């Protein structure tokens, strides 16, 4: 049976793809909310993509690396892996049943649903 994660917020780094679609921006909002709730810490995906050494070193010490992608292109996950880091927890928002489009009036219901899904993933022991 899975035990609950006992990591501190700063030991859990959260990378949304922050892409140019409703789903990419839902990913961003979810990461902000997880940070505001003290569950994890929003981190700069662009810094990892740029291979900034200090940022990669910071992430290496994290216990959980969460990637939230807007769609199955998996840009956040691939960016993290390209830097030699391993994603421990992953969400693809389109796989959660939310269709990708260019409507940036984001659904609060969709955001809350993905926040809930992220919490469920983080409740699992890795
Ligand atoms: S994962 Fe999808 S939504 Fe996110 S940046 Fe890539 S293509 Fe855009």
Short mmCIF file of N, CA and C and ligand atoms in Angstrom, two decimals:
data_model
loop_
_atom_site.label_atom_id
_atom_site.label_comp_id
_atom_site.label_asym_id
_atom_site.label_seq_id
_atom_site.Cartn_x
_atom_site.Cartn_y
_atom_site.Cartn_z
N UNK A 1 0.84 -1.19 0.00
CA UNK A 1 0.00 0.00 0.00
C UNK A 1 0.88 1.26 0.00
N UNK A 2 0.53 2.23 -0.84
CA UNK A 2 1.34 3.44 -0.96
C UNK A 2 1.25 4.27 0.31
N UNK A 3 2.40 4.75 0.76
CA UNK A 3 2.42 5.65 1.91
C UNK A 3 2.38 7.08 1.40
N UNK A 4 1.92 7.96 2.29
CA UNK A 4 1.82 9.36 1.89
C UNK A 4 3.20 10.00 1.85
N UNK A 5 3.41 10.86 0.84
CA UNK A 5 4.67 11.58 0.72
C UNK A 5 4.84 12.53 1.91
N UNK A 6 6.02 12.51 2.52
CA UNK A 6 6.28 13.40 3.66
C UNK A 6 7.25 14.51 3.29
N UNK A 7 7.44 14.74 1.98
CA UNK A 7 8.38 15.76 1.51
C UNK A 7 7.89 17.15 1.91
N UNK A 8 8.86 18.06 2.14
CA UNK A 8 8.54 19.47 2.36
C UNK A 8 8.31 20.14 1.00
N UNK A 9 7.63 21.29 1.04
CA UNK A 9 7.31 21.99 -0.22
C UNK A 9 8.55 22.28 -1.06
N UNK A 10 9.65 22.69 -0.39
CA UNK A 10 10.85 23.04 -1.15
C UNK A 10 11.60 21.81 -1.66
N UNK A 11 11.14 20.64 -1.26
CA UNK A 11 11.73 19.40 -1.79
C UNK A 11 10.95 18.88 -2.99
N UNK A 12 9.85 19.58 -3.30
CA UNK A 12 9.00 19.20 -4.44
C UNK A 12 9.01 20.35 -5.43
N UNK A 13 9.64 20.15 -6.58
CA UNK A 13 9.69 21.21 -7.59
C UNK A 13 8.66 20.90 -8.67
N UNK A 14 7.98 21.94 -9.10
CA UNK A 14 6.86 21.77 -10.04
C UNK A 14 7.15 22.55 -11.32
N UNK A 15 7.11 21.84 -12.43
CA UNK A 15 7.38 22.45 -13.73
C UNK A 15 6.15 22.35 -14.63
N UNK A 16 5.45 23.46 -14.83
CA UNK A 16 4.39 23.45 -15.83
C UNK A 16 4.99 23.78 -17.20
N UNK A 17 4.36 23.27 -18.28
CA UNK A 17 4.88 23.62 -19.60
C UNK A 17 4.58 25.08 -19.93
N UNK A 18 3.52 25.64 -19.32
CA UNK A 18 3.13 27.04 -19.54
C UNK A 18 2.95 27.36 -21.02
N UNK A 19 2.43 26.39 -21.77
CA UNK A 19 2.32 26.52 -23.22
C UNK A 19 1.22 27.46 -23.70
N UNK A 20 1.22 27.69 -25.00
CA UNK A 20 0.31 28.65 -25.62
C UNK A 20 -1.03 28.06 -25.98
N UNK A 21 -1.69 27.52 -24.98
CA UNK A 21 -3.03 26.93 -25.16
C UNK A 21 -3.72 26.97 -23.82
N UNK A 22 -5.03 26.68 -23.82
CA UNK A 22 -5.73 26.63 -22.53
C UNK A 22 -5.03 25.63 -21.60
N UNK A 23 -4.68 24.46 -22.15
CA UNK A 23 -4.09 23.42 -21.30
C UNK A 23 -2.71 23.83 -20.77
N UNK A 24 -1.92 24.49 -21.61
CA UNK A 24 -0.61 24.96 -21.15
C UNK A 24 -0.74 25.98 -20.03
N UNK A 25 -1.75 26.83 -20.13
CA UNK A 25 -1.95 27.85 -19.10
C UNK A 25 -2.64 27.28 -17.86
N UNK A 26 -3.45 26.25 -18.04
CA UNK A 26 -3.99 25.53 -16.88
C UNK A 26 -2.83 24.93 -16.09
N UNK A 27 -1.87 24.33 -16.80
CA UNK A 27 -0.68 23.76 -16.15
C UNK A 27 0.01 24.82 -15.30
N UNK A 28 0.15 26.02 -15.86
CA UNK A 28 0.81 27.10 -15.12
C UNK A 28 0.02 27.48 -13.87
N UNK A 29 -1.29 27.66 -14.03
CA UNK A 29 -2.13 28.03 -12.89
C UNK A 29 -2.09 26.96 -11.80
N UNK A 30 -2.07 25.72 -12.22
CA UNK A 30 -2.02 24.62 -11.23
C UNK A 30 -0.71 24.69 -10.45
N UNK A 31 0.39 24.93 -11.14
CA UNK A 31 1.69 25.01 -10.45
C UNK A 31 1.71 26.19 -9.48
N UNK A 32 1.11 27.31 -9.87
CA UNK A 32 1.03 28.47 -8.97
C UNK A 32 0.22 28.11 -7.73
N UNK A 33 -0.91 27.45 -7.94
CA UNK A 33 -1.77 27.10 -6.80
C UNK A 33 -1.08 26.13 -5.85
N UNK A 34 -0.39 25.14 -6.41
CA UNK A 34 0.33 24.19 -5.55
C UNK A 34 1.39 24.93 -4.73
N UNK A 35 2.00 25.93 -5.33
CA UNK A 35 3.01 26.73 -4.61
C UNK A 35 2.34 27.58 -3.53
N UNK A 36 1.23 28.22 -3.88
CA UNK A 36 0.52 29.06 -2.90
C UNK A 36 0.01 28.24 -1.72
N UNK A 37 -0.35 27.00 -1.99
CA UNK A 37 -0.87 26.14 -0.92
C UNK A 37 0.26 25.47 -0.12
N UNK A 38 1.51 25.74 -0.50
CA UNK A 38 2.64 25.19 0.25
C UNK A 38 2.88 23.72 -0.01
N UNK A 39 2.40 23.24 -1.14
CA UNK A 39 2.55 21.81 -1.46
C UNK A 39 3.84 21.56 -2.23
N UNK A 40 4.22 22.49 -3.07
CA UNK A 40 5.44 22.36 -3.86
C UNK A 40 5.95 23.74 -4.19
N UNK A 41 6.97 23.77 -5.04
CA UNK A 41 7.58 25.04 -5.42
C UNK A 41 7.65 25.15 -6.94
N UNK A 42 7.00 26.15 -7.49
CA UNK A 42 7.06 26.41 -8.93
C UNK A 42 8.51 26.72 -9.31
N UNK A 43 8.99 26.06 -10.34
CA UNK A 43 10.38 26.25 -10.77
C UNK A 43 10.39 26.67 -12.24
N UNK A 44 11.52 27.26 -12.67
CA UNK A 44 11.63 27.83 -14.02
C UNK A 44 12.01 26.77 -15.05
N UNK A 45 11.03 26.36 -15.83
CA UNK A 45 11.31 25.37 -16.88
C UNK A 45 12.29 25.94 -17.91
N UNK A 46 12.17 27.23 -18.21
CA UNK A 46 13.06 27.84 -19.21
C UNK A 46 14.52 27.78 -18.75
N UNK A 47 14.74 27.92 -17.45
CA UNK A 47 16.10 27.84 -16.92
C UNK A 47 16.69 26.46 -17.09
N UNK A 48 15.85 25.46 -16.94
CA UNK A 48 16.31 24.08 -17.15
C UNK A 48 16.56 23.85 -18.64
N UNK A 49 15.66 24.40 -19.48
CA UNK A 49 15.86 24.29 -20.93
C UNK A 49 17.13 24.98 -21.38
N UNK A 50 17.51 26.05 -20.69
CA UNK A 50 18.73 26.79 -21.01
C UNK A 50 19.97 26.15 -20.39
N UNK A 51 19.76 25.09 -19.64
CA UNK A 51 20.85 24.35 -18.98
C UNK A 51 21.67 25.26 -18.07
N UNK A 52 20.98 26.11 -17.30
CA UNK A 52 21.66 26.98 -16.32
C UNK A 52 22.18 26.07 -15.20
N UNK A 53 23.52 25.97 -15.04
CA UNK A 53 24.07 24.97 -14.11
C UNK A 53 23.53 25.05 -12.69
N UNK A 54 23.45 26.24 -12.11
CA UNK A 54 22.98 26.37 -10.73
C UNK A 54 21.55 25.90 -10.56
N UNK A 55 20.75 26.13 -11.59
CA UNK A 55 19.35 25.72 -11.50
C UNK A 55 19.23 24.21 -11.60
N UNK A 56 20.02 23.62 -12.47
CA UNK A 56 19.99 22.15 -12.59
C UNK A 56 20.47 21.52 -11.28
N UNK A 57 21.50 22.10 -10.66
CA UNK A 57 22.00 21.56 -9.39
C UNK A 57 20.91 21.67 -8.31
N UNK A 58 20.18 22.77 -8.30
CA UNK A 58 19.11 22.93 -7.30
C UNK A 58 18.07 21.84 -7.46
N UNK A 59 17.71 21.55 -8.69
CA UNK A 59 16.66 20.56 -8.93
C UNK A 59 17.15 19.15 -8.59
N UNK A 60 18.45 18.91 -8.78
CA UNK A 60 18.99 17.58 -8.46
C UNK A 60 18.76 17.21 -7.01
N UNK A 61 18.71 18.20 -6.13
CA UNK A 61 18.53 17.90 -4.70
C UNK A 61 17.06 17.74 -4.32
N UNK A 62 16.15 17.97 -5.26
CA UNK A 62 14.72 17.81 -4.95
C UNK A 62 14.37 16.33 -4.79
N UNK A 63 13.40 16.05 -3.93
CA UNK A 63 12.95 14.66 -3.74
C UNK A 63 11.92 14.28 -4.80
N UNK A 64 11.12 15.26 -5.22
CA UNK A 64 10.11 14.99 -6.25
C UNK A 64 10.23 16.06 -7.33
N UNK A 65 10.19 15.61 -8.57
CA UNK A 65 10.20 16.52 -9.72
C UNK A 65 8.90 16.28 -10.47
N UNK A 66 8.03 17.29 -10.41
CA UNK A 66 6.69 17.17 -11.00
C UNK A 66 6.66 17.92 -12.32
N UNK A 67 6.24 17.25 -13.38
CA UNK A 67 6.03 17.92 -14.67
C UNK A 67 4.54 17.91 -14.98
N UNK A 68 4.02 19.08 -15.34
CA UNK A 68 2.62 19.19 -15.74
C UNK A 68 2.60 19.72 -17.16
N UNK A 69 2.24 18.85 -18.09
CA UNK A 69 2.19 19.24 -19.49
C UNK A 69 0.76 19.47 -19.93
N UNK A 70 0.62 20.42 -20.85
CA UNK A 70 -0.71 20.70 -21.38
C UNK A 70 -1.20 19.63 -22.32
N UNK A 71 -0.28 18.96 -22.99
CA UNK A 71 -0.69 17.95 -23.97
C UNK A 71 0.40 16.91 -24.15
N UNK A 72 0.14 15.96 -25.01
CA UNK A 72 1.05 14.81 -25.15
C UNK A 72 2.34 15.14 -25.89
N UNK A 73 2.51 16.37 -26.35
CA UNK A 73 3.84 16.77 -26.87
C UNK A 73 4.86 16.69 -25.74
N UNK A 74 4.40 16.79 -24.49
CA UNK A 74 5.23 16.54 -23.30
C UNK A 74 6.46 17.45 -23.23
N UNK A 75 6.29 18.72 -23.53
CA UNK A 75 7.43 19.64 -23.58
C UNK A 75 8.15 19.79 -22.23
N UNK A 76 7.39 19.90 -21.14
CA UNK A 76 8.03 20.05 -19.83
C UNK A 76 8.82 18.79 -19.49
N UNK A 77 8.19 17.63 -19.66
CA UNK A 77 8.86 16.36 -19.33
C UNK A 77 10.13 16.19 -20.15
N UNK A 78 10.04 16.47 -21.45
CA UNK A 78 11.21 16.29 -22.32
C UNK A 78 12.31 17.30 -22.00
N UNK A 79 11.93 18.51 -21.65
CA UNK A 79 12.94 19.54 -21.30
C UNK A 79 13.71 19.11 -20.05
N UNK A 80 12.98 18.61 -19.06
CA UNK A 80 13.61 18.16 -17.81
C UNK A 80 14.55 16.99 -18.10
N UNK A 81 14.07 16.04 -18.87
CA UNK A 81 14.88 14.85 -19.17
C UNK A 81 16.10 15.21 -20.02
N UNK A 82 15.94 16.18 -20.90
CA UNK A 82 17.07 16.61 -21.74
C UNK A 82 18.21 17.16 -20.90
N UNK A 83 17.86 17.70 -19.72
CA UNK A 83 18.87 18.24 -18.81
C UNK A 83 19.44 17.14 -17.91
N UNK A 84 19.05 15.90 -18.12
CA UNK A 84 19.58 14.79 -17.34
C UNK A 84 18.87 14.56 -16.03
N UNK A 85 17.68 15.11 -15.87
CA UNK A 85 16.91 14.95 -14.64
C UNK A 85 15.74 14.00 -14.87
N UNK A 86 15.28 13.37 -13.81
CA UNK A 86 14.17 12.41 -13.93
C UNK A 86 12.88 12.97 -13.34
N UNK A 87 11.82 12.91 -14.11
CA UNK A 87 10.50 13.31 -13.63
C UNK A 87 9.96 12.19 -12.73
N UNK A 88 9.54 12.54 -11.52
CA UNK A 88 8.99 11.51 -10.62
C UNK A 88 7.47 11.46 -10.68
N UNK A 89 6.86 12.59 -11.04
CA UNK A 89 5.39 12.67 -11.05
C UNK A 89 4.98 13.42 -12.31
N UNK A 90 4.01 12.85 -13.03
CA UNK A 90 3.70 13.42 -14.34
C UNK A 90 2.20 13.52 -14.59
N UNK A 91 1.80 14.66 -15.15
CA UNK A 91 0.41 14.84 -15.58
C UNK A 91 0.41 15.42 -17.00
N UNK A 92 -0.35 14.78 -17.88
CA UNK A 92 -0.65 15.31 -19.22
C UNK A 92 -2.12 15.72 -19.17
N UNK A 93 -2.38 16.99 -19.26
CA UNK A 93 -3.74 17.50 -19.02
C UNK A 93 -4.74 16.97 -20.04
N UNK A 94 -4.35 16.80 -21.28
CA UNK A 94 -5.31 16.26 -22.26
C UNK A 94 -5.67 14.81 -21.91
N UNK A 95 -4.73 14.08 -21.32
CA UNK A 95 -5.03 12.71 -20.89
C UNK A 95 -6.00 12.67 -19.72
N UNK A 96 -6.17 13.81 -19.07
CA UNK A 96 -7.13 13.91 -17.95
C UNK A 96 -8.53 14.28 -18.45
N UNK A 97 -8.67 14.38 -19.78
CA UNK A 97 -10.00 14.60 -20.35
C UNK A 97 -10.32 16.06 -20.69
N UNK A 98 -9.32 16.92 -20.65
CA UNK A 98 -9.54 18.34 -20.98
C UNK A 98 -9.01 18.59 -22.39
N UNK A 99 -9.87 19.06 -23.28
CA UNK A 99 -9.47 19.27 -24.68
C UNK A 99 -8.63 20.54 -24.81
N UNK A 100 -7.61 20.45 -25.64
CA UNK A 100 -6.71 21.59 -25.87
C UNK A 100 -7.33 22.55 -26.89
N UNK A 101 -7.30 23.85 -26.57
CA UNK A 101 -7.77 24.85 -27.53
C UNK A 101 -7.06 26.17 -27.25
N UNK A 102 -7.50 27.20 -27.92
CA UNK A 102 -6.85 28.51 -27.77
C UNK A 102 -7.70 29.49 -26.96
N UNK A 103 -8.64 28.97 -26.20
CA UNK A 103 -9.48 29.81 -25.35
C UNK A 103 -8.78 30.04 -24.01
N UNK A 104 -8.32 31.26 -23.80
CA UNK A 104 -7.55 31.54 -22.58
C UNK A 104 -8.42 32.01 -21.41
N UNK A 105 -9.73 31.94 -21.59
CA UNK A 105 -10.62 32.16 -20.44
C UNK A 105 -10.70 30.80 -19.74
N UNK A 106 -9.77 30.58 -18.84
CA UNK A 106 -9.59 29.25 -18.27
C UNK A 106 -10.73 28.86 -17.36
N UNK A 107 -11.08 27.60 -17.40
CA UNK A 107 -12.12 27.05 -16.54
C UNK A 107 -11.54 26.79 -15.15
N UNK A 108 -12.14 27.45 -14.14
CA UNK A 108 -11.69 27.23 -12.76
C UNK A 108 -11.93 25.78 -12.34
N UNK A 109 -12.99 25.21 -12.90
CA UNK A 109 -13.29 23.80 -12.60
C UNK A 109 -12.16 22.90 -13.12
N UNK A 110 -11.67 23.19 -14.32
CA UNK A 110 -10.56 22.40 -14.88
C UNK A 110 -9.30 22.57 -14.03
N UNK A 111 -9.03 23.80 -13.62
CA UNK A 111 -7.83 24.05 -12.81
C UNK A 111 -7.92 23.28 -11.49
N UNK A 112 -9.07 23.36 -10.83
CA UNK A 112 -9.23 22.67 -9.54
C UNK A 112 -9.12 21.16 -9.70
N UNK A 113 -9.62 20.66 -10.84
CA UNK A 113 -9.53 19.21 -11.09
C UNK A 113 -8.07 18.79 -11.23
N UNK A 114 -7.28 19.56 -11.96
CA UNK A 114 -5.86 19.18 -12.14
C UNK A 114 -5.07 19.39 -10.85
N UNK A 115 -5.43 20.40 -10.06
CA UNK A 115 -4.80 20.55 -8.74
C UNK A 115 -5.05 19.29 -7.91
N UNK A 116 -6.30 18.82 -7.95
CA UNK A 116 -6.65 17.60 -7.20
C UNK A 116 -5.84 16.40 -7.70
N UNK A 117 -5.71 16.28 -9.02
CA UNK A 117 -4.96 15.17 -9.60
C UNK A 117 -3.47 15.24 -9.20
N UNK A 118 -2.94 16.44 -9.18
CA UNK A 118 -1.53 16.61 -8.78
C UNK A 118 -1.35 16.18 -7.32
N UNK A 119 -2.29 16.57 -6.48
CA UNK A 119 -2.21 16.18 -5.06
C UNK A 119 -2.29 14.66 -4.91
N UNK A 120 -3.13 14.04 -5.74
CA UNK A 120 -3.24 12.57 -5.69
C UNK A 120 -1.91 11.93 -6.06
N UNK A 121 -1.27 12.46 -7.09
CA UNK A 121 0.03 11.90 -7.50
C UNK A 121 1.06 12.07 -6.39
N UNK A 122 1.05 13.26 -5.77
CA UNK A 122 2.04 13.54 -4.73
C UNK A 122 1.77 12.77 -3.44
N UNK A 123 0.54 12.28 -3.30
CA UNK A 123 0.22 11.48 -2.10
C UNK A 123 0.81 10.08 -2.19
N UNK A 124 1.25 9.70 -3.40
CA UNK A 124 1.84 8.37 -3.57
C UNK A 124 3.32 8.43 -3.20
N UNK A 125 3.78 7.39 -2.56
CA UNK A 125 5.20 7.32 -2.23
C UNK A 125 5.96 6.91 -3.48
N UNK A 126 7.08 7.54 -3.73
CA UNK A 126 7.94 7.19 -4.89
C UNK A 126 9.23 6.58 -4.41
S1 LIG B 1 3.10 20.27 -23.79
FE1 LIG B 1 1.55 20.92 -25.32
S2 LIG B 1 0.61 22.75 -24.40
FE2 LIG B 1 2.56 22.41 -23.33
S3 LIG B 1 4.11 23.69 -24.41
FE3 LIG B 1 4.14 21.61 -25.30
S4 LIG B 1 2.77 21.72 -27.08
FE4 LIG B 1 2.28 23.47 -25.77
#
